[in-house]
Amino acid sequence: MSEQPPYLRIADELRQRIAEHVWEPGDRLPSRAQIGQECGVGENVVRRAQELLISQGVLEGRAGSGTYVAEPRERVRVVRSSAREQPSGSPFRQDMKALHLQSDWESRTDAKVPAPAEIATRLGIAEGELCVRTTYEFLADGKPVQLSTSWEPYAVTGGTLVVLPEGGPHAGAGVVNRMAEIGVTISHAVEQPEPRHATAEEASLLGIQKAALVTHIRRTYYSDDGRPVETADIVVPAAHCEIVYEIPISR
């Protein structure tokens, strides 16, 4: 069995000191040189350990000041379930209401955007075929907690009242309900979650450290004839949100 990398050992040591209240929330950590000397490792090892804990929300880095113990922050519960797509409102709004948080979102839609290669593959269309692209920033009590970029083939919704996801009489109704308005029945969705580091743009929008851990969910909705009608990239900061999957059981 391989030995644990030194930076993980140091991360565990720092985490233990915080758990034992050697350092309290808001406390500034000693310099990397000092920690390295105490633990018998180099400054680069300490830096990697701190970067890991920053990405997990345990520490926070302040430019020109140092590294501090992060203030505890309750993680927002994000539920993923087909059963939560309701005619009366969005699943996100339901989640935030359950947590007694004020929910909102900001969006921007661009019509007739050529599909990049990956999106075209996910939608089963030709690269460059026109799509409606909508970017979202979801907010809980005014703080960003989730990003999403949605793509819908223009051939499916073009010329209808639901062509703009956040415009017209069915604005904000959700993919399932909007598609139903034009006779497209969605039978299921496929989600592929994976952890990765935030891009610089994502970190800025979410108010997290650059390269912090996020969960990236690739979601695609399919109609009852097996055709992909929408695909989205959903980005959730791991330190601030927990993702829970509800799986309906048919009897």
PDB file of N, CA and C in Angstrom, residues 50-146:
ATOM      1  N   GLN A  50      -2.656  23.666   2.213  1.00  0.00           N
ATOM      2  CA  GLN A  50      -3.551  24.797   2.437  1.00  0.00           C
ATOM      3  C   GLN A  50      -4.484  25.002   1.246  1.00  0.00           C
ATOM      4  N   GLU A  51      -3.966  24.838   0.038  1.00  0.00           N
ATOM      5  CA  GLU A  51      -4.814  24.978  -1.146  1.00  0.00           C
ATOM      6  C   GLU A  51      -5.939  23.954  -1.143  1.00  0.00           C
ATOM      7  N   LEU A  52      -5.624  22.726  -0.701  1.00  0.00           N
ATOM      8  CA  LEU A  52      -6.655  21.693  -0.610  1.00  0.00           C
ATOM      9  C   LEU A  52      -7.739  22.100   0.389  1.00  0.00           C
ATOM     10  N   LEU A  53      -7.328  22.589   1.555  1.00  0.00           N
ATOM     11  CA  LEU A  53      -8.292  22.968   2.589  1.00  0.00           C
ATOM     12  C   LEU A  53      -9.075  24.227   2.192  1.00  0.00           C
ATOM     13  N   ILE A  54      -8.459  25.095   1.417  1.00  0.00           N
ATOM     14  CA  ILE A  54      -9.181  26.257   0.893  1.00  0.00           C
ATOM     15  C   ILE A  54     -10.267  25.798  -0.066  1.00  0.00           C
ATOM     16  N   SER A  55      -9.924  24.835  -0.935  1.00  0.00           N
ATOM     17  CA  SER A  55     -10.899  24.338  -1.902  1.00  0.00           C
ATOM     18  C   SER A  55     -12.061  23.638  -1.210  1.00  0.00           C
ATOM     19  N   GLN A  56     -11.825  23.119  -0.002  1.00  0.00           N
ATOM     20  CA  GLN A  56     -12.873  22.429   0.752  1.00  0.00           C
ATOM     21  C   GLN A  56     -13.633  23.360   1.695  1.00  0.00           C
ATOM     22  N   GLY A  57     -13.237  24.649   1.711  1.00  0.00           N
ATOM     23  CA  GLY A  57     -13.938  25.610   2.549  1.00  0.00           C
ATOM     24  C   GLY A  57     -13.502  25.626   3.997  1.00  0.00           C
ATOM     25  N   VAL A  58     -12.416  24.900   4.323  1.00  0.00           N
ATOM     26  CA  VAL A  58     -11.918  24.867   5.708  1.00  0.00           C
ATOM     27  C   VAL A  58     -11.094  26.111   6.012  1.00  0.00           C
ATOM     28  N   LEU A  59     -10.303  26.525   5.028  1.00  0.00           N
ATOM     29  CA  LEU A  59      -9.480  27.730   5.151  1.00  0.00           C
ATOM     30  C   LEU A  59      -9.892  28.724   4.090  1.00  0.00           C
ATOM     31  N   GLU A  60      -9.438  29.945   4.236  1.00  0.00           N
ATOM     32  CA  GLU A  60      -9.618  30.947   3.193  1.00  0.00           C
ATOM     33  C   GLU A  60      -8.350  31.771   3.070  1.00  0.00           C
ATOM     34  N   GLY A  61      -7.973  32.061   1.829  1.00  0.00           N
ATOM     35  CA  GLY A  61      -6.783  32.871   1.592  1.00  0.00           C
ATOM     36  C   GLY A  61      -7.176  34.317   1.345  1.00  0.00           C
ATOM     37  N   ARG A  62      -6.439  35.225   1.929  1.00  0.00           N
ATOM     38  CA  ARG A  62      -6.687  36.654   1.734  1.00  0.00           C
ATOM     39  C   ARG A  62      -5.448  37.275   1.131  1.00  0.00           C
ATOM     40  N   ALA A  63      -5.611  37.809  -0.064  1.00  0.00           N
ATOM     41  CA  ALA A  63      -4.475  38.351  -0.803  1.00  0.00           C
ATOM     42  C   ALA A  63      -3.734  39.388   0.018  1.00  0.00           C
ATOM     43  N   GLY A  64      -2.434  39.205   0.134  1.00  0.00           N
ATOM     44  CA  GLY A  64      -1.587  40.153   0.836  1.00  0.00           C
ATOM     45  C   GLY A  64      -1.685  40.082   2.341  1.00  0.00           C
ATOM     46  N   SER A  65      -2.476  39.135   2.875  1.00  0.00           N
ATOM     47  CA  SER A  65      -2.676  39.060   4.315  1.00  0.00           C
ATOM     48  C   SER A  65      -2.278  37.712   4.889  1.00  0.00           C
ATOM     49  N   GLY A  66      -2.631  36.631   4.193  1.00  0.00           N
ATOM     50  CA  GLY A  66      -2.290  35.314   4.703  1.00  0.00           C
ATOM     51  C   GLY A  66      -3.432  34.333   4.561  1.00  0.00           C
ATOM     52  N   THR A  67      -3.351  33.253   5.322  1.00  0.00           N
ATOM     53  CA  THR A  67      -4.367  32.201   5.286  1.00  0.00           C
ATOM     54  C   THR A  67      -5.067  32.142   6.628  1.00  0.00           C
ATOM     55  N   TYR A  68      -6.387  32.062   6.603  1.00  0.00           N
ATOM     56  CA  TYR A  68      -7.200  32.122   7.814  1.00  0.00           C
ATOM     57  C   TYR A  68      -8.135  30.917   7.906  1.00  0.00           C
ATOM     58  N   VAL A  69      -8.557  30.616   9.136  1.00  0.00           N
ATOM     59  CA  VAL A  69      -9.578  29.587   9.329  1.00  0.00           C
ATOM     60  C   VAL A  69     -10.908  30.181   8.886  1.00  0.00           C
ATOM     61  N   ALA A  70     -11.592  29.489   7.999  1.00  0.00           N
ATOM     62  CA  ALA A  70     -12.853  30.005   7.462  1.00  0.00           C
ATOM     63  C   ALA A  70     -13.965  29.964   8.509  1.00  0.00           C
ATOM     64  N   GLU A  71     -14.836  30.935   8.441  1.00  0.00           N
ATOM     65  CA  GLU A  71     -16.016  30.935   9.303  1.00  0.00           C
ATOM     66  C   GLU A  71     -16.942  29.806   8.857  1.00  0.00           C
ATOM     67  N   PRO A  72     -17.536  29.090   9.821  1.00  0.00           N
ATOM     68  CA  PRO A  72     -18.461  28.016   9.439  1.00  0.00           C
ATOM     69  C   PRO A  72     -19.609  28.556   8.598  1.00  0.00           C
ATOM     70  N   ARG A  73     -19.958  27.822   7.556  1.00  0.00           N
ATOM     71  CA  ARG A  73     -21.053  28.221   6.693  1.00  0.00           C
ATOM     72  C   ARG A  73     -21.906  26.995   6.394  1.00  0.00           C
ATOM     73  N   GLU A  74     -23.181  27.100   6.697  1.00  0.00           N
ATOM     74  CA  GLU A  74     -24.077  25.967   6.460  1.00  0.00           C
ATOM     75  C   GLU A  74     -24.165  25.683   4.964  1.00  0.00           C
ATOM     76  N   ARG A  75     -24.000  24.421   4.624  1.00  0.00           N
ATOM     77  CA  ARG A  75     -24.066  24.040   3.212  1.00  0.00           C
ATOM     78  C   ARG A  75     -25.522  24.019   2.744  1.00  0.00           C
ATOM     79  N   VAL A  76     -25.731  24.555   1.570  1.00  0.00           N
ATOM     80  CA  VAL A  76     -27.060  24.557   0.968  1.00  0.00           C
ATOM     81  C   VAL A  76     -27.335  23.169   0.406  1.00  0.00           C
ATOM     82  N   ARG A  77     -28.530  22.651   0.677  1.00  0.00           N
ATOM     83  CA  ARG A  77     -28.899  21.315   0.199  1.00  0.00           C
ATOM     84  C   ARG A  77     -29.558  21.439  -1.169  1.00  0.00           C
ATOM     85  N   VAL A  78     -28.944  20.840  -2.177  1.00  0.00           N
ATOM     86  CA  VAL A  78     -29.468  20.864  -3.538  1.00  0.00           C
ATOM     87  C   VAL A  78     -29.962  19.459  -3.879  1.00  0.00           C
ATOM     88  N   VAL A  79     -31.268  19.323  -4.076  1.00  0.00           N
ATOM     89  CA  VAL A  79     -31.857  18.006  -4.326  1.00  0.00           C
ATOM     90  C   VAL A  79     -32.034  17.798  -5.819  1.00  0.00           C
ATOM     91  N   ARG A  80     -31.564  16.643  -6.303  1.00  0.00           N
ATOM     92  CA  ARG A  80     -31.719  16.282  -7.697  1.00  0.00           C
ATOM     93  C   ARG A  80     -32.729  15.143  -7.771  1.00  0.00           C
ATOM     94  N   SER A  81     -33.872  15.380  -8.397  1.00  0.00           N
ATOM     95  CA  SER A  81     -34.889  14.348  -8.506  1.00  0.00           C
ATOM     96  C   SER A  81     -35.890  14.705  -9.585  1.00  0.00           C
ATOM     97  N   SER A  82     -36.253  13.725 -10.412  1.00  0.00           N
ATOM     98  CA  SER A  82     -37.264  13.966 -11.444  1.00  0.00           C
ATOM     99  C   SER A  82     -38.606  14.292 -10.829  1.00  0.00           C
ATOM    100  N   ALA A  83     -38.824  13.832  -9.603  1.00  0.00           N
ATOM    101  CA  ALA A  83     -40.105  14.069  -8.948  1.00  0.00           C
ATOM    102  C   ALA A  83     -40.280  15.520  -8.525  1.00  0.00           C
ATOM    103  N   ARG A  84     -39.183  16.319  -8.588  1.00  0.00           N
ATOM    104  CA  ARG A  84     -39.257  17.688  -8.098  1.00  0.00           C
ATOM    105  C   ARG A  84     -39.542  18.703  -9.206  1.00  0.00           C
ATOM    106  N   GLU A  85     -39.766  18.247 -10.423  1.00  0.00           N
ATOM    107  CA  GLU A  85     -40.128  19.147 -11.523  1.00  0.00           C
ATOM    108  C   GLU A  85     -41.636  19.354 -11.458  1.00  0.00           C
ATOM    109  N   GLN A  86     -42.069  20.415 -10.801  1.00  0.00           N
ATOM    110  CA  GLN A  86     -43.484  20.625 -10.527  1.00  0.00           C
ATOM    111  C   GLN A  86     -44.057  21.742 -11.388  1.00  0.00           C
ATOM    112  N   PRO A  87     -45.337  21.651 -11.752  1.00  0.00           N
ATOM    113  CA  PRO A  87     -45.960  22.711 -12.543  1.00  0.00           C
ATOM    114  C   PRO A  87     -46.002  24.047 -11.817  1.00  0.00           C
ATOM    115  N   SER A  88     -45.998  23.998 -10.480  1.00  0.00           N
ATOM    116  CA  SER A  88     -46.190  25.228  -9.706  1.00  0.00           C
ATOM    117  C   SER A  88     -44.917  26.035  -9.491  1.00  0.00           C
ATOM    118  N   GLY A  89     -43.739  25.493  -9.818  1.00  0.00           N
ATOM    119  CA  GLY A  89     -42.524  26.258  -9.587  1.00  0.00           C
ATOM    120  C   GLY A  89     -41.276  25.437  -9.831  1.00  0.00           C
ATOM    121  N   SER A  90     -40.114  26.066  -9.682  1.00  0.00           N
ATOM    122  CA  SER A  90     -38.848  25.403  -9.987  1.00  0.00           C
ATOM    123  C   SER A  90     -38.369  24.558  -8.811  1.00  0.00           C
ATOM    124  N   PRO A  91     -37.641  23.458  -9.086  1.00  0.00           N
ATOM    125  CA  PRO A  91     -37.057  22.650  -8.012  1.00  0.00           C
ATOM    126  C   PRO A  91     -36.108  23.462  -7.136  1.00  0.00           C
ATOM    127  N   PHE A  92     -35.327  24.363  -7.729  1.00  0.00           N
ATOM    128  CA  PHE A  92     -34.405  25.187  -6.954  1.00  0.00           C
ATOM    129  C   PHE A  92     -35.163  26.028  -5.936  1.00  0.00           C
ATOM    130  N   ARG A  93     -36.274  26.605  -6.367  1.00  0.00           N
ATOM    131  CA  ARG A  93     -37.069  27.430  -5.456  1.00  0.00           C
ATOM    132  C   ARG A  93     -37.627  26.590  -4.307  1.00  0.00           C
ATOM    133  N   GLN A  94     -38.005  25.344  -4.602  1.00  0.00           N
ATOM    134  CA  GLN A  94     -38.501  24.455  -3.549  1.00  0.00           C
ATOM    135  C   GLN A  94     -37.408  24.157  -2.532  1.00  0.00           C
ATOM    136  N   ASP A  95     -36.184  23.879  -3.023  1.00  0.00           N
ATOM    137  CA  ASP A  95     -35.067  23.600  -2.119  1.00  0.00           C
ATOM    138  C   ASP A  95     -34.797  24.771  -1.189  1.00  0.00           C
ATOM    139  N   MET A  96     -34.761  25.971  -1.744  1.00  0.00           N
ATOM    140  CA  MET A  96     -34.450  27.150  -0.943  1.00  0.00           C
ATOM    141  C   MET A  96     -35.574  27.460   0.060  1.00  0.00           C
ATOM    142  N   LYS A  97     -36.815  27.228  -0.344  1.00  0.00           N
ATOM    143  CA  LYS A  97     -37.944  27.448   0.563  1.00  0.00           C
ATOM    144  C   LYS A  97     -37.862  26.515   1.755  1.00  0.00           C
ATOM    145  N   ALA A  98     -37.460  25.257   1.498  1.00  0.00           N
ATOM    146  CA  ALA A  98     -37.321  24.285   2.585  1.00  0.00           C
ATOM    147  C   ALA A  98     -36.244  24.696   3.580  1.00  0.00           C
ATOM    148  N   LEU A  99     -35.244  25.438   3.111  1.00  0.00           N
ATOM    149  CA  LEU A  99     -34.151  25.901   3.976  1.00  0.00           C
ATOM    150  C   LEU A  99     -34.401  27.304   4.515  1.00  0.00           C
ATOM    151  N   HIS A 100     -35.589  27.842   4.223  1.00  0.00           N
ATOM    152  CA  HIS A 100     -35.959  29.204   4.641  1.00  0.00           C
ATOM    153  C   HIS A 100     -34.998  30.243   4.080  1.00  0.00           C
ATOM    154  N   LEU A 101     -34.605  30.032   2.835  1.00  0.00           N
ATOM    155  CA  LEU A 101     -33.728  30.964   2.134  1.00  0.00           C
ATOM    156  C   LEU A 101     -34.486  31.599   0.973  1.00  0.00           C
ATOM    157  N   GLN A 102     -34.187  32.866   0.717  1.00  0.00           N
ATOM    158  CA  GLN A 102     -34.793  33.567  -0.403  1.00  0.00           C
ATOM    159  C   GLN A 102     -34.098  33.145  -1.691  1.00  0.00           C
ATOM    160  N   SER A 103     -34.861  32.647  -2.645  1.00  0.00           N
ATOM    161  CA  SER A 103     -34.263  32.167  -3.890  1.00  0.00           C
ATOM    162  C   SER A 103     -34.509  33.139  -5.031  1.00  0.00           C
ATOM    163  N   ASP A 104     -33.564  33.144  -5.942  1.00  0.00           N
ATOM    164  CA  ASP A 104     -33.696  33.978  -7.140  1.00  0.00           C
ATOM    165  C   ASP A 104     -32.668  33.487  -8.150  1.00  0.00           C
ATOM    166  N   TRP A 105     -32.767  33.946  -9.373  1.00  0.00           N
ATOM    167  CA  TRP A 105     -31.737  33.645 -10.359  1.00  0.00           C
ATOM    168  C   TRP A 105     -31.656  34.741 -11.401  1.00  0.00           C
ATOM    169  N   GLU A 106     -30.493  34.866 -11.964  1.00  0.00           N
ATOM    170  CA  GLU A 106     -30.267  35.793 -13.060  1.00  0.00           C
ATOM    171  C   GLU A 106     -29.936  34.967 -14.291  1.00  0.00           C
ATOM    172  N   SER A 107     -30.402  35.417 -15.445  1.00  0.00           N
ATOM    173  CA  SER A 107     -30.176  34.623 -16.657  1.00  0.00           C
ATOM    174  C   SER A 107     -29.921  35.524 -17.853  1.00  0.00           C
ATOM    175  N   ARG A 108     -29.307  34.908 -18.846  1.00  0.00           N
ATOM    176  CA  ARG A 108     -29.090  35.588 -20.120  1.00  0.00           C
ATOM    177  C   ARG A 108     -29.254  34.556 -21.231  1.00  0.00           C
ATOM    178  N   THR A 109     -30.087  34.874 -22.202  1.00  0.00           N
ATOM    179  CA  THR A 109     -30.341  33.953 -23.304  1.00  0.00           C
ATOM    180  C   THR A 109     -29.805  34.519 -24.611  1.00  0.00           C
ATOM    181  N   ASP A 110     -29.115  33.676 -25.363  1.00  0.00           N
ATOM    182  CA  ASP A 110     -28.640  34.011 -26.710  1.00  0.00           C
ATOM    183  C   ASP A 110     -29.257  33.008 -27.673  1.00  0.00           C
ATOM    184  N   ALA A 111     -30.033  33.497 -28.621  1.00  0.00           N
ATOM    185  CA  ALA A 111     -30.684  32.618 -29.596  1.00  0.00           C
ATOM    186  C   ALA A 111     -29.782  32.383 -30.802  1.00  0.00           C
ATOM    187  N   LYS A 112     -29.975  31.240 -31.432  1.00  0.00           N
ATOM    188  CA  LYS A 112     -29.264  30.879 -32.661  1.00  0.00           C
ATOM    189  C   LYS A 112     -27.743  30.902 -32.494  1.00  0.00           C
ATOM    190  N   VAL A 113     -27.276  30.193 -31.464  1.00  0.00           N
ATOM    191  CA  VAL A 113     -25.841  30.039 -31.223  1.00  0.00           C
ATOM    192  C   VAL A 113     -25.391  28.700 -31.808  1.00  0.00           C
ATOM    193  N   PRO A 114     -24.349  28.677 -32.640  1.00  0.00           N
ATOM    194  CA  PRO A 114     -23.870  27.408 -33.200  1.00  0.00           C
ATOM    195  C   PRO A 114     -23.418  26.455 -32.094  1.00  0.00           C
ATOM    196  N   ALA A 115     -23.828  25.207 -32.168  1.00  0.00           N
ATOM    197  CA  ALA A 115     -23.491  24.227 -31.139  1.00  0.00           C
ATOM    198  C   ALA A 115     -22.030  23.819 -31.228  1.00  0.00           C
ATOM    199  N   PRO A 116     -21.258  23.937 -30.120  1.00  0.00           N
ATOM    200  CA  PRO A 116     -19.893  23.404 -30.107  1.00  0.00           C
ATOM    201  C   PRO A 116     -19.939  21.884 -30.256  1.00  0.00           C
ATOM    202  N   ALA A 117     -18.805  21.282 -30.549  1.00  0.00           N
ATOM    203  CA  ALA A 117     -18.743  19.846 -30.831  1.00  0.00           C
ATOM    204  C   ALA A 117     -19.315  18.997 -29.698  1.00  0.00           C
ATOM    205  N   GLU A 118     -18.890  19.271 -28.446  1.00  0.00           N
ATOM    206  CA  GLU A 118     -19.358  18.447 -27.322  1.00  0.00           C
ATOM    207  C   GLU A 118     -20.864  18.570 -27.131  1.00  0.00           C
ATOM    208  N   ILE A 119     -21.385  19.797 -27.222  1.00  0.00           N
ATOM    209  CA  ILE A 119     -22.818  20.019 -27.042  1.00  0.00           C
ATOM    210  C   ILE A 119     -23.596  19.342 -28.167  1.00  0.00           C
ATOM    211  N   ALA A 120     -23.086  19.434 -29.384  1.00  0.00           N
ATOM    212  CA  ALA A 120     -23.739  18.795 -30.518  1.00  0.00           C
ATOM    213  C   ALA A 120     -23.834  17.287 -30.311  1.00  0.00           C
ATOM    214  N   THR A 121     -22.762  16.689 -29.794  1.00  0.00           N
ATOM    215  CA  THR A 121     -22.774  15.246 -29.526  1.00  0.00           C
ATOM    216  C   THR A 121     -23.823  14.899 -28.482  1.00  0.00           C
ATOM    217  N   ARG A 122     -23.904  15.696 -27.436  1.00  0.00           N
ATOM    218  CA  ARG A 122     -24.877  15.424 -26.369  1.00  0.00           C
ATOM    219  C   ARG A 122     -26.316  15.594 -26.845  1.00  0.00           C
ATOM    220  N   LEU A 123     -26.531  16.489 -27.798  1.00  0.00           N
ATOM    221  CA  LEU A 123     -27.875  16.738 -28.308  1.00  0.00           C
ATOM    222  C   LEU A 123     -28.203  15.904 -29.549  1.00  0.00           C
ATOM    223  N   GLY A 124     -27.209  15.177 -30.045  1.00  0.00           N
ATOM    224  CA  GLY A 124     -27.451  14.350 -31.221  1.00  0.00           C
ATOM    225  C   GLY A 124     -27.702  15.156 -32.482  1.00  0.00           C
ATOM    226  N   ILE A 125     -27.025  16.312 -32.591  1.00  0.00           N
ATOM    227  CA  ILE A 125     -27.182  17.171 -33.757  1.00  0.00           C
ATOM    228  C   ILE A 125     -25.810  17.405 -34.384  1.00  0.00           C
ATOM    229  N   ALA A 126     -25.793  18.067 -35.527  1.00  0.00           N
ATOM    230  CA  ALA A 126     -24.528  18.347 -36.201  1.00  0.00           C
ATOM    231  C   ALA A 126     -23.823  19.522 -35.526  1.00  0.00           C
ATOM    232  N   GLU A 127     -22.496  19.458 -35.482  1.00  0.00           N
ATOM    233  CA  GLU A 127     -21.726  20.575 -34.946  1.00  0.00           C
ATOM    234  C   GLU A 127     -22.054  21.836 -35.746  1.00  0.00           C
ATOM    235  N   GLY A 128     -22.277  22.928 -35.036  1.00  0.00           N
ATOM    236  CA  GLY A 128     -22.612  24.190 -35.685  1.00  0.00           C
ATOM    237  C   GLY A 128     -24.095  24.404 -35.888  1.00  0.00           C
ATOM    238  N   GLU A 129     -24.905  23.369 -35.635  1.00  0.00           N
ATOM    239  CA  GLU A 129     -26.357  23.543 -35.744  1.00  0.00           C
ATOM    240  C   GLU A 129     -26.820  24.539 -34.689  1.00  0.00           C
ATOM    241  N   LEU A 130     -27.827  25.340 -35.003  1.00  0.00           N
ATOM    242  CA  LEU A 130     -28.229  26.435 -34.125  1.00  0.00           C
ATOM    243  C   LEU A 130     -28.939  25.944 -32.862  1.00  0.00           C
ATOM    244  N   CYS A 131     -28.597  26.611 -31.759  1.00  0.00           N
ATOM    245  CA  CYS A 131     -29.192  26.310 -30.458  1.00  0.00           C
ATOM    246  C   CYS A 131     -29.579  27.599 -29.749  1.00  0.00           C
ATOM    247  N   VAL A 132     -30.427  27.450 -28.744  1.00  0.00           N
ATOM    248  CA  VAL A 132     -30.728  28.540 -27.814  1.00  0.00           C
ATOM    249  C   VAL A 132     -29.915  28.260 -26.552  1.00  0.00           C
ATOM    250  N   ARG A 133     -29.022  29.197 -26.213  1.00  0.00           N
ATOM    251  CA  ARG A 133     -28.150  29.024 -25.046  1.00  0.00           C
ATOM    252  C   ARG A 133     -28.579  29.999 -23.949  1.00  0.00           C
ATOM    253  N   THR A 134     -28.754  29.471 -22.738  1.00  0.00           N
ATOM    254  CA  THR A 134     -29.128  30.315 -21.603  1.00  0.00           C
ATOM    255  C   THR A 134     -28.175  30.040 -20.450  1.00  0.00           C
ATOM    256  N   THR A 135     -27.578  31.094 -19.919  1.00  0.00           N
ATOM    257  CA  THR A 135     -26.706  30.966 -18.751  1.00  0.00           C
ATOM    258  C   THR A 135     -27.452  31.460 -17.521  1.00  0.00           C
ATOM    259  N   TYR A 136     -27.256  30.743 -16.421  1.00  0.00           N
ATOM    260  CA  TYR A 136     -27.959  31.053 -15.176  1.00  0.00           C
ATOM    261  C   TYR A 136     -26.966  31.237 -14.030  1.00  0.00           C
ATOM    262  N   GLU A 137     -27.333  32.116 -13.110  1.00  0.00           N
ATOM    263  CA  GLU A 137     -26.650  32.245 -11.830  1.00  0.00           C
ATOM    264  C   GLU A 137     -27.732  32.171 -10.756  1.00  0.00           C
ATOM    265  N   PHE A 138     -27.750  31.075  -9.994  1.00  0.00           N
ATOM    266  CA  PHE A 138     -28.772  30.860  -8.975  1.00  0.00           C
ATOM    267  C   PHE A 138     -28.294  31.427  -7.639  1.00  0.00           C
ATOM    268  N   LEU A 139     -29.205  32.104  -6.946  1.00  0.00           N
ATOM    269  CA  LEU A 139     -28.866  32.815  -5.714  1.00  0.00           C
ATOM    270  C   LEU A 139     -29.701  32.319  -4.537  1.00  0.00           C
ATOM    271  N   ALA A 140     -29.068  32.223  -3.371  1.00  0.00           N
ATOM    272  CA  ALA A 140     -29.764  31.930  -2.117  1.00  0.00           C
ATOM    273  C   ALA A 140     -29.462  33.065  -1.152  1.00  0.00           C
ATOM    274  N   ASP A 141     -30.502  33.779  -0.740  1.00  0.00           N
ATOM    275  CA  ASP A 141     -30.323  34.984   0.086  1.00  0.00           C
ATOM    276  C   ASP A 141     -29.314  35.938  -0.546  1.00  0.00           C
ATOM    277  N   GLY A 142     -29.385  36.030  -1.854  1.00  0.00           N
ATOM    278  CA  GLY A 142     -28.550  36.973  -2.594  1.00  0.00           C
ATOM    279  C   GLY A 142     -27.145  36.500  -2.876  1.00  0.00           C
ATOM    280  N   LYS A 143     -26.779  35.282  -2.414  1.00  0.00           N
ATOM    281  CA  LYS A 143     -25.431  34.769  -2.632  1.00  0.00           C
ATOM    282  C   LYS A 143     -25.459  33.671  -3.685  1.00  0.00           C
ATOM    283  N   PRO A 144     -24.524  33.684  -4.640  1.00  0.00           N
ATOM    284  CA  PRO A 144     -24.513  32.667  -5.700  1.00  0.00           C
ATOM    285  C   PRO A 144     -24.199  31.285  -5.143  1.00  0.00           C
ATOM    286  N   VAL A 145     -24.998  30.284  -5.533  1.00  0.00           N
ATOM    287  CA  VAL A 145     -24.779  28.923  -5.058  1.00  0.00           C
ATOM    288  C   VAL A 145     -24.733  27.906  -6.198  1.00  0.00           C
ATOM    289  N   GLN A 146     -25.044  28.336  -7.420  1.00  0.00           N
ATOM    290  CA  GLN A 146     -25.058  27.385  -8.527  1.00  0.00           C
ATOM    291  C   GLN A 146     -25.020  28.136  -9.853  1.00  0.00           C
TER     292      GLN A 146
END
